[in-house]
Amino acid sequence: MVNTKTPRRMRNIIIGLVVVIVLAVVGGVIGYLVTRNKKTSHNGITIDPNLHQSFWGINYTPLKSQYPGCGSKQQDITDDIKVLSQLTSRLRLYGMDCNQADYTLQAIQDLKVNMQVILTIWVDGNQTTYQRQYDQFFSVLQRFGPNQIYGVSVGNEAFFRKEISHQQLYSRISDVRQKIQGLGYHIPVTTSDLGSNYTPELIGQVDFSMANVHPYFAGTLVKDAANWTFSYFQENIARQSVAAGKDAIISEVGWATQGDPDQGAVASVPNLQTFLDTFLCQANQQKVKYFWFEAMDEPWKTQQFTLLEGNWGLLTTDRKPKATIPNCQAS
Ligand SMILES: *[C@@H]1O[C@H](CO)[C@@H](O)[C@H](O)[C@H]1NC(C)=O
Ligand SMILES: *[C@@H]1O[C@H](CO)[C@@H](O)[C@H](O)[C@H]1NC(C)=O
């Protein structure tokens, strides 16, 4: 009796154990499959496993931030920053209008993300525009302090558009620098313009160089674009800047996905993918500093200029990546 009972109990225990193990394995597999595609939350940010902090910096123009037709709200920009903070730790804005800088810095603060921005006091031919943006910059600086501000750019491509004389821009740069110092802050002051406008004279006026280097407008084939960018930047901007003891940053580099071709350069999503794949990780490895052009498509530019101008977004206007984001941590 004893002998027959014990094996049966043993058998039941073994069967019980096997069932428990099988259930645990099945549960684990189901759990893995369920959570694999489920996004985890952090600071109210939905983590997207397809996004990586592989960009040294990204150019960001919020939708509806063109004066006087301002329409963007704090929540729109906060939602943008939730996505952009998973791609980079630096943003560059193009102007102060429509509270775009206030909302961006507020979002960074609210989301507690580690990000810095380059702010731009937009320069065109109009003194009213400049004064409005200048006043807004100093109001933002007083409100948020300097810690999240990587630098300030007095204008973008203002020489290229021939909207200001060299002497006038130099005196604005020096005025902004003096006023910042007068407030007791240290924020480097610069301007961005085409690489071909980045002369040694201009380098002498800025605290660091910031040139827009576009293989697309050089008409390169996409397969040559990364190499062209590195060579052009090194030969024409970085070397002269380093010789003058100044840092150099590519303020714009990217690839369009729609619009007219420029010689060998063809706008398309596959070509954006190729340029991302050939430029990004190599730039990070070589410690080249750059702001990708740009975060999102800008429909107002398609309306006002061309289809090509409006379609440089890494993301669509509803914040979806157009291409696969390479995975290589930027510094
Ligand atoms: C300058 O801009 C202001 C508004 O920003 C506008 O009212 C004014 O007409 C502009 N001046 C010129 C000369 O375009
Ligand atoms: C990159 O460009 C340089 C100079 O233009 C050229 O000598 C070199 O062969 C190019 N490399 C590749 C991989 O295309």
Tab-separated table of C-alpha atoms and ligand atoms in Angstrom:
chain	number	residue	atom	x	y	z
A	1	MET	CA	0.000	0.000	0.000
A	2	VAL	CA	2.725	2.442	1.009
A	3	ASN	CA	4.734	1.509	-2.074
A	4	THR	CA	1.890	2.100	-4.508
A	5	LYS	CA	0.780	5.387	-2.835
A	6	THR	CA	4.109	7.156	-2.880
A	7	PRO	CA	4.793	6.856	-6.637
A	8	ARG	CA	1.279	8.076	-7.378
A	9	ARG	CA	1.787	11.141	-5.173
A	10	MET	CA	5.197	11.651	-6.765
A	11	ARG	CA	3.614	11.361	-10.181
A	12	ASN	CA	0.965	13.956	-9.277
A	13	ILE	CA	3.622	16.323	-7.951
A	14	ILE	CA	5.647	15.903	-11.145
A	15	ILE	CA	2.592	16.468	-13.346
A	16	GLY	CA	1.731	19.510	-11.223
A	17	LEU	CA	5.257	20.887	-11.625
A	18	VAL	CA	5.221	20.280	-15.380
A	19	VAL	CA	1.867	22.080	-15.675
A	20	VAL	CA	3.210	25.019	-13.637
A	21	ILE	CA	6.357	25.209	-15.783
A	22	VAL	CA	4.392	24.991	-19.038
A	23	LEU	CA	1.980	27.684	-17.840
A	24	ALA	CA	4.899	29.894	-16.782
A	25	VAL	CA	6.581	29.524	-20.188
A	26	VAL	CA	3.339	30.143	-22.092
A	27	GLY	CA	2.598	33.122	-19.844
A	28	GLY	CA	6.071	34.505	-20.402
A	29	VAL	CA	5.781	34.169	-24.173
A	30	ILE	CA	2.354	35.797	-24.216
A	31	GLY	CA	3.609	38.541	-21.917
A	32	TYR	CA	6.590	39.169	-24.201
A	33	LEU	CA	4.424	39.283	-27.324
A	34	VAL	CA	1.974	41.663	-25.662
A	35	THR	CA	4.601	44.072	-24.282
A	36	ARG	CA	6.965	43.865	-27.276
A	37	ASN	CA	4.923	46.376	-29.251
A	38	LYS	CA	3.489	48.140	-26.260
A	39	LYS	CA	5.050	51.487	-25.518
A	40	THR	CA	6.099	52.296	-22.008
A	41	SER	CA	5.462	55.676	-20.514
A	42	HIS	CA	7.915	58.026	-18.873
A	43	ASN	CA	7.282	61.676	-17.936
A	44	GLY	CA	4.124	61.422	-20.030
A	45	ILE	CA	6.291	60.498	-23.030
A	46	THR	CA	5.286	57.465	-25.068
A	47	ILE	CA	8.554	55.680	-25.821
A	48	ASP	CA	8.734	54.613	-29.480
A	49	PRO	CA	11.265	51.765	-29.948
A	50	ASN	CA	11.817	52.874	-33.563
A	51	LEU	CA	13.239	56.235	-32.486
A	52	HIS	CA	16.880	56.633	-31.457
A	53	GLN	CA	18.930	59.576	-30.209
A	54	SER	CA	21.118	59.376	-33.289
A	55	PHE	CA	21.016	63.050	-34.288
A	56	TRP	CA	23.527	65.564	-32.920
A	57	GLY	CA	20.852	68.206	-33.496
A	58	ILE	CA	17.651	68.792	-35.440
A	59	ASN	CA	16.191	71.953	-36.981
A	60	TYR	CA	12.695	72.553	-35.720
A	61	THR	CA	10.020	74.897	-37.017
A	62	PRO	CA	6.710	74.249	-35.252
A	63	LEU	CA	3.640	74.163	-37.491
A	64	LYS	CA	1.688	77.430	-37.554
A	65	SER	CA	4.511	79.593	-36.268
A	66	GLN	CA	4.658	82.096	-39.145
A	67	TYR	CA	3.843	85.628	-37.984
A	68	PRO	CA	1.224	87.080	-38.074
A	69	GLY	CA	-0.743	83.866	-38.694
A	70	CYS	CA	0.340	82.266	-35.406
A	71	GLY	CA	-1.690	79.219	-34.418
A	72	SER	CA	0.497	76.771	-32.529
A	73	LYS	CA	-0.380	76.048	-28.917
A	74	GLN	CA	1.774	74.935	-26.000
A	75	GLN	CA	0.255	71.434	-26.215
A	76	ASP	CA	1.185	71.070	-29.947
A	77	ILE	CA	4.785	71.961	-29.255
A	78	THR	CA	4.922	69.781	-26.135
A	79	ASP	CA	3.675	66.872	-28.270
A	80	ASP	CA	6.417	67.609	-30.838
A	81	ILE	CA	9.080	67.649	-28.111
A	82	LYS	CA	7.876	64.275	-26.799
A	83	VAL	CA	8.917	62.803	-30.160
A	84	LEU	CA	11.948	64.986	-30.921
A	85	SER	CA	13.507	64.333	-27.498
A	86	GLN	CA	13.735	60.657	-28.513
A	87	LEU	CA	15.792	61.639	-31.582
A	88	THR	CA	18.190	64.310	-30.314
A	89	SER	CA	19.247	66.442	-27.369
A	90	ARG	CA	19.573	69.667	-29.422
A	91	LEU	CA	17.123	71.720	-31.448
A	92	ARG	CA	17.594	74.808	-33.562
A	93	LEU	CA	14.705	77.227	-34.066
A	94	TYR	CA	14.458	79.813	-36.836
A	95	GLY	CA	12.731	82.688	-35.092
A	96	MET	CA	11.136	84.086	-31.969
A	97	ASP	CA	7.669	84.769	-33.387
A	98	CYS	CA	4.442	83.109	-32.260
A	99	ASN	CA	5.964	82.135	-28.857
A	100	GLN	CA	7.807	79.239	-30.508
A	101	ALA	CA	10.857	79.623	-28.247
A	102	ASP	CA	8.758	80.133	-25.099
A	103	TYR	CA	6.680	77.021	-25.830
A	104	THR	CA	9.729	74.935	-26.728
A	105	LEU	CA	11.622	75.842	-23.549
A	106	GLN	CA	8.476	75.367	-21.468
A	107	ALA	CA	7.976	71.890	-22.994
A	108	ILE	CA	11.585	70.938	-22.234
A	109	GLN	CA	11.058	72.070	-18.640
A	110	ASP	CA	7.667	70.341	-18.241
A	111	LEU	CA	8.809	67.036	-19.783
A	112	LYS	CA	12.126	67.144	-17.848
A	113	VAL	CA	14.038	66.120	-20.982
A	114	ASN	CA	17.722	66.843	-21.398
A	115	MET	CA	17.701	69.267	-24.336
A	116	GLN	CA	19.315	72.505	-25.435
A	117	VAL	CA	18.248	74.866	-28.191
A	118	ILE	CA	19.804	77.370	-30.539
A	119	LEU	CA	17.422	80.309	-30.793
A	120	THR	CA	17.337	82.595	-33.829
A	121	ILE	CA	16.550	86.284	-33.894
A	122	TRP	CA	15.250	86.327	-37.480
A	123	VAL	CA	16.787	88.932	-39.762
A	124	ASP	CA	15.103	90.146	-42.924
A	125	GLY	CA	15.061	93.600	-44.500
A	126	ASN	CA	12.477	94.856	-42.011
A	127	GLN	CA	13.589	96.676	-38.844
A	128	THR	CA	10.183	96.041	-37.214
A	129	THR	CA	10.615	92.266	-37.600
A	130	TYR	CA	14.067	92.442	-36.063
A	131	GLN	CA	13.025	94.573	-33.110
A	132	ARG	CA	10.060	92.308	-32.342
A	133	GLN	CA	12.221	89.176	-32.392
A	134	TYR	CA	15.059	90.845	-30.479
A	135	ASP	CA	12.685	91.931	-27.689
A	136	GLN	CA	11.158	88.456	-27.570
A	137	PHE	CA	14.600	86.838	-27.313
A	138	PHE	CA	15.540	88.912	-24.280
A	139	SER	CA	12.177	88.308	-22.678
A	140	VAL	CA	12.642	84.533	-23.140
A	141	LEU	CA	16.175	84.741	-21.761
A	142	GLN	CA	14.975	86.581	-18.644
A	143	ARG	CA	12.144	84.111	-18.154
A	144	PHE	CA	13.960	80.811	-18.716
A	145	GLY	CA	17.580	81.709	-17.971
A	146	PRO	CA	20.546	80.583	-20.069
A	147	ASN	CA	20.937	76.885	-19.169
A	148	GLN	CA	18.894	75.394	-22.011
A	149	ILE	CA	20.184	77.887	-24.597
A	150	TYR	CA	23.152	76.484	-26.537
A	151	GLY	CA	23.572	79.677	-28.554
A	152	VAL	CA	21.764	82.465	-30.333
A	153	SER	CA	21.838	83.031	-34.061
A	154	VAL	CA	21.346	86.552	-35.393
A	155	GLY	CA	19.631	85.693	-38.680
A	156	ASN	CA	19.723	82.735	-41.055
A	157	GLU	CA	20.885	83.140	-44.675
A	158	ALA	CA	20.439	86.929	-44.433
A	159	PHE	CA	23.568	87.469	-46.569
A	160	PHE	CA	22.389	84.882	-49.100
A	161	ARG	CA	19.072	86.731	-49.472
A	162	LYS	CA	20.974	90.048	-49.583
A	163	GLU	CA	18.674	91.507	-46.953
A	164	ILE	CA	21.352	93.159	-44.841
A	165	SER	CA	24.848	94.542	-45.344
A	166	HIS	CA	27.782	92.732	-43.787
A	167	GLN	CA	28.547	95.684	-41.494
A	168	GLN	CA	24.941	95.901	-40.291
A	169	LEU	CA	24.803	92.212	-39.406
A	170	TYR	CA	28.179	92.375	-37.639
A	171	SER	CA	26.977	95.280	-35.540
A	172	ARG	CA	23.779	93.408	-34.613
A	173	ILE	CA	25.817	90.344	-33.591
A	174	SER	CA	28.038	92.486	-31.418
A	175	ASP	CA	25.063	94.340	-29.898
A	176	VAL	CA	23.314	91.080	-28.956
A	177	ARG	CA	26.544	89.732	-27.445
A	178	GLN	CA	27.045	92.875	-25.363
A	179	LYS	CA	23.478	92.932	-24.124
A	180	ILE	CA	23.672	89.243	-23.064
A	181	GLN	CA	26.938	89.914	-21.227
A	182	GLY	CA	25.398	92.994	-19.627
A	183	LEU	CA	22.757	90.702	-18.096
A	184	GLY	CA	25.557	88.566	-16.678
A	185	TYR	CA	25.027	85.572	-18.985
A	186	HIS	CA	27.419	83.707	-21.257
A	187	ILE	CA	25.696	82.545	-24.436
A	188	PRO	CA	27.648	82.284	-27.696
A	189	VAL	CA	26.339	84.461	-30.534
A	190	THR	CA	26.562	83.557	-34.216
A	191	THR	CA	24.725	83.636	-37.532
A	192	SER	CA	24.002	80.859	-40.002
A	193	ASP	CA	24.474	81.215	-43.724
A	194	LEU	CA	25.420	79.164	-46.739
A	195	GLY	CA	28.851	77.587	-46.588
A	196	SER	CA	29.896	79.784	-49.527
A	197	ASN	CA	29.133	82.911	-47.431
A	198	TYR	CA	31.155	81.678	-44.466
A	199	THR	CA	34.227	83.777	-45.129
A	200	PRO	CA	37.159	84.233	-42.726
A	201	GLU	CA	35.806	87.769	-42.179
A	202	LEU	CA	32.465	86.381	-40.963
A	203	ILE	CA	34.204	83.720	-38.866
A	204	GLY	CA	35.999	86.629	-37.167
A	205	GLN	CA	32.649	88.068	-36.049
A	206	VAL	CA	30.942	84.991	-34.572
A	207	ASP	CA	31.584	82.936	-31.423
A	208	PHE	CA	31.207	79.729	-33.435
A	209	SER	CA	30.606	79.080	-37.138
A	210	MET	CA	27.294	77.767	-38.358
A	211	ALA	CA	26.995	76.949	-42.069
A	212	ASN	CA	24.170	75.406	-44.075
A	213	VAL	CA	25.747	72.658	-46.178
A	214	HIS	CA	23.325	71.095	-48.654
A	215	PRO	CA	24.465	68.286	-50.940
A	216	TYR	CA	21.016	68.511	-52.570
A	217	PHE	CA	21.591	72.061	-53.823
A	218	ALA	CA	25.092	71.085	-54.882
A	219	GLY	CA	23.296	68.650	-57.194
A	220	THR	CA	25.148	65.565	-55.922
A	221	LEU	CA	23.923	62.017	-56.444
A	222	VAL	CA	22.595	60.745	-53.135
A	223	LYS	CA	25.292	58.051	-53.001
A	224	ASP	CA	27.972	60.787	-53.028
A	225	ALA	CA	26.116	63.183	-50.741
A	226	ALA	CA	27.595	62.204	-47.365
A	227	ASN	CA	31.128	62.309	-48.675
A	228	TRP	CA	30.517	65.616	-50.440
A	229	THR	CA	29.142	67.113	-47.200
A	230	PHE	CA	32.118	66.026	-45.080
A	231	SER	CA	34.644	67.293	-47.648
A	232	TYR	CA	32.875	70.598	-48.295
A	233	PHE	CA	32.422	71.357	-44.598
A	234	GLN	CA	35.981	70.425	-43.729
A	235	GLU	CA	37.616	72.353	-46.604
A	236	ASN	CA	35.484	75.502	-46.532
A	237	ILE	CA	34.298	76.037	-42.968
A	238	ALA	CA	35.768	73.731	-40.317
A	239	ARG	CA	39.425	74.216	-41.174
A	240	GLN	CA	39.234	78.038	-41.205
A	241	SER	CA	37.175	78.065	-38.014
A	242	VAL	CA	39.561	75.803	-36.134
A	243	ALA	CA	42.465	77.995	-37.304
A	244	ALA	CA	40.605	80.970	-35.770
A	245	GLY	CA	40.086	79.000	-32.538
A	246	LYS	CA	36.347	78.568	-33.122
A	247	ASP	CA	33.986	75.634	-33.195
A	248	ALA	CA	32.112	74.876	-36.428
A	249	ILE	CA	28.663	73.361	-36.809
A	250	ILE	CA	26.696	72.360	-39.907
A	251	SER	CA	23.484	74.296	-39.241
A	252	GLU	CA	21.526	72.508	-41.981
A	253	VAL	CA	22.043	69.190	-43.708
A	254	GLY	CA	19.328	66.859	-44.979
A	255	TRP	CA	17.489	65.491	-47.985
A	256	ALA	CA	14.086	66.341	-49.483
A	257	THR	CA	11.418	63.733	-50.193
A	258	GLN	CA	9.323	65.591	-52.814
A	259	GLY	CA	9.888	68.307	-55.382
A	260	ASP	CA	12.048	69.177	-58.359
A	261	PRO	CA	15.424	67.484	-58.737
A	262	ASP	CA	18.589	69.594	-58.697
A	263	GLN	CA	20.975	68.075	-61.274
A	264	GLY	CA	21.847	64.634	-59.850
A	265	ALA	CA	19.951	65.179	-56.607
A	266	VAL	CA	16.517	63.562	-56.598
A	267	ALA	CA	13.942	64.057	-53.853
A	268	SER	CA	12.430	60.801	-52.558
A	269	VAL	CA	11.914	58.780	-49.390
A	270	PRO	CA	14.367	56.025	-50.486
A	271	ASN	CA	16.985	58.738	-51.093
A	272	LEU	CA	16.306	60.260	-47.666
A	273	GLN	CA	16.894	56.757	-46.264
A	274	THR	CA	20.162	56.421	-48.174
A	275	PHE	CA	21.420	59.790	-46.966
A	276	LEU	CA	20.452	59.007	-43.356
A	277	ASP	CA	22.212	55.641	-43.612
A	278	THR	CA	25.397	57.067	-45.137
A	279	PHE	CA	25.677	60.377	-43.275
A	280	LEU	CA	24.370	60.031	-39.725
A	281	CYS	CA	26.472	57.377	-38.030
A	282	GLN	CA	29.604	58.425	-39.901
A	283	ALA	CA	29.125	62.023	-38.754
A	284	ASN	CA	28.634	60.853	-35.154
A	285	GLN	CA	31.735	58.683	-35.372
A	286	GLN	CA	33.798	61.571	-36.789
A	287	LYS	CA	32.356	63.931	-34.138
A	288	VAL	CA	30.993	66.275	-36.804
A	289	LYS	CA	28.353	68.566	-35.262
A	290	TYR	CA	25.235	69.114	-37.341
A	291	PHE	CA	21.576	70.042	-37.188
A	292	TRP	CA	19.524	67.775	-39.428
A	293	PHE	CA	17.216	69.654	-41.781
A	294	GLU	CA	14.559	69.231	-40.588
A	295	ALA	CA	12.140	67.892	-37.975
A	296	MET	CA	8.856	68.062	-39.875
A	297	ASP	CA	7.504	69.046	-43.276
A	298	GLU	CA	6.459	72.689	-43.609
A	299	PRO	CA	3.248	72.949	-45.677
A	300	TRP	CA	3.330	76.792	-45.607
A	301	LYS	CA	6.568	76.665	-47.631
A	302	THR	CA	4.934	74.454	-50.262
A	303	GLN	CA	2.187	77.083	-50.543
A	304	GLN	CA	4.471	80.090	-50.481
A	305	PHE	CA	7.539	78.726	-52.302
A	306	THR	CA	7.804	75.244	-53.853
A	307	LEU	CA	6.947	71.616	-53.171
A	308	LEU	CA	10.682	71.024	-52.684
A	309	GLU	CA	10.965	73.699	-49.955
A	310	GLY	CA	8.088	72.210	-47.978
A	311	ASN	CA	9.217	68.567	-47.925
A	312	TRP	CA	12.424	68.178	-45.934
A	313	GLY	CA	10.852	66.641	-42.845
A	314	LEU	CA	12.335	63.614	-41.155
A	315	LEU	CA	8.805	63.329	-39.800
A	316	THR	CA	5.498	63.958	-41.496
A	317	THR	CA	3.344	66.748	-40.052
A	318	ASP	CA	1.648	64.111	-37.865
A	319	ARG	CA	5.043	63.244	-36.334
A	320	LYS	CA	5.586	59.882	-38.070
A	321	PRO	CA	9.123	59.067	-39.284
A	322	LYS	CA	9.303	58.834	-43.091
A	323	ALA	CA	12.333	56.550	-42.927
A	324	THR	CA	14.025	54.066	-40.590
A	325	ILE	CA	16.071	55.924	-37.987
A	326	PRO	CA	19.658	54.602	-37.837
A	327	ASN	CA	20.668	53.513	-34.357
A	328	CYS	CA	23.942	55.141	-33.329
A	329	GLN	CA	23.983	57.373	-30.272
A	330	ALA	CA	25.041	60.938	-31.027
A	331	SER	CA	27.257	62.695	-28.486
B	1	LIG	C1	7.620	95.375	-41.630
B	1	LIG	O1	6.878	94.419	-40.875
B	1	LIG	C2	5.711	94.963	-40.266
B	1	LIG	C3	5.038	93.881	-39.436
B	1	LIG	O2	5.916	92.898	-39.011
B	1	LIG	C4	4.773	95.490	-41.312
B	1	LIG	O3	3.646	96.078	-40.695
B	1	LIG	C5	5.466	96.507	-42.180
B	1	LIG	O4	4.628	96.887	-43.246
B	1	LIG	C6	6.774	95.939	-42.743
B	1	LIG	N1	7.517	96.968	-43.452
B	1	LIG	C7	7.949	96.807	-44.694
B	1	LIG	C8	8.712	97.956	-45.266
B	1	LIG	O5	7.761	95.784	-45.329
B	2	LIG	C1	35.135	61.146	-51.096
B	2	LIG	O1	35.545	62.357	-51.696
B	2	LIG	C2	36.917	62.466	-51.909
B	2	LIG	C3	37.229	63.859	-52.403
B	2	LIG	O2	36.177	64.411	-53.150
B	2	LIG	C4	37.349	61.367	-52.873
B	2	LIG	O3	38.730	61.416	-53.057
B	2	LIG	C5	36.955	59.992	-52.270
B	2	LIG	O4	37.242	58.991	-53.175
B	2	LIG	C6	35.484	59.955	-51.928
B	2	LIG	N1	35.165	58.724	-51.221
B	2	LIG	C7	34.089	57.998	-51.483
B	2	LIG	C8	33.874	56.806	-50.615
B	2	LIG	O5	33.305	58.281	-52.365
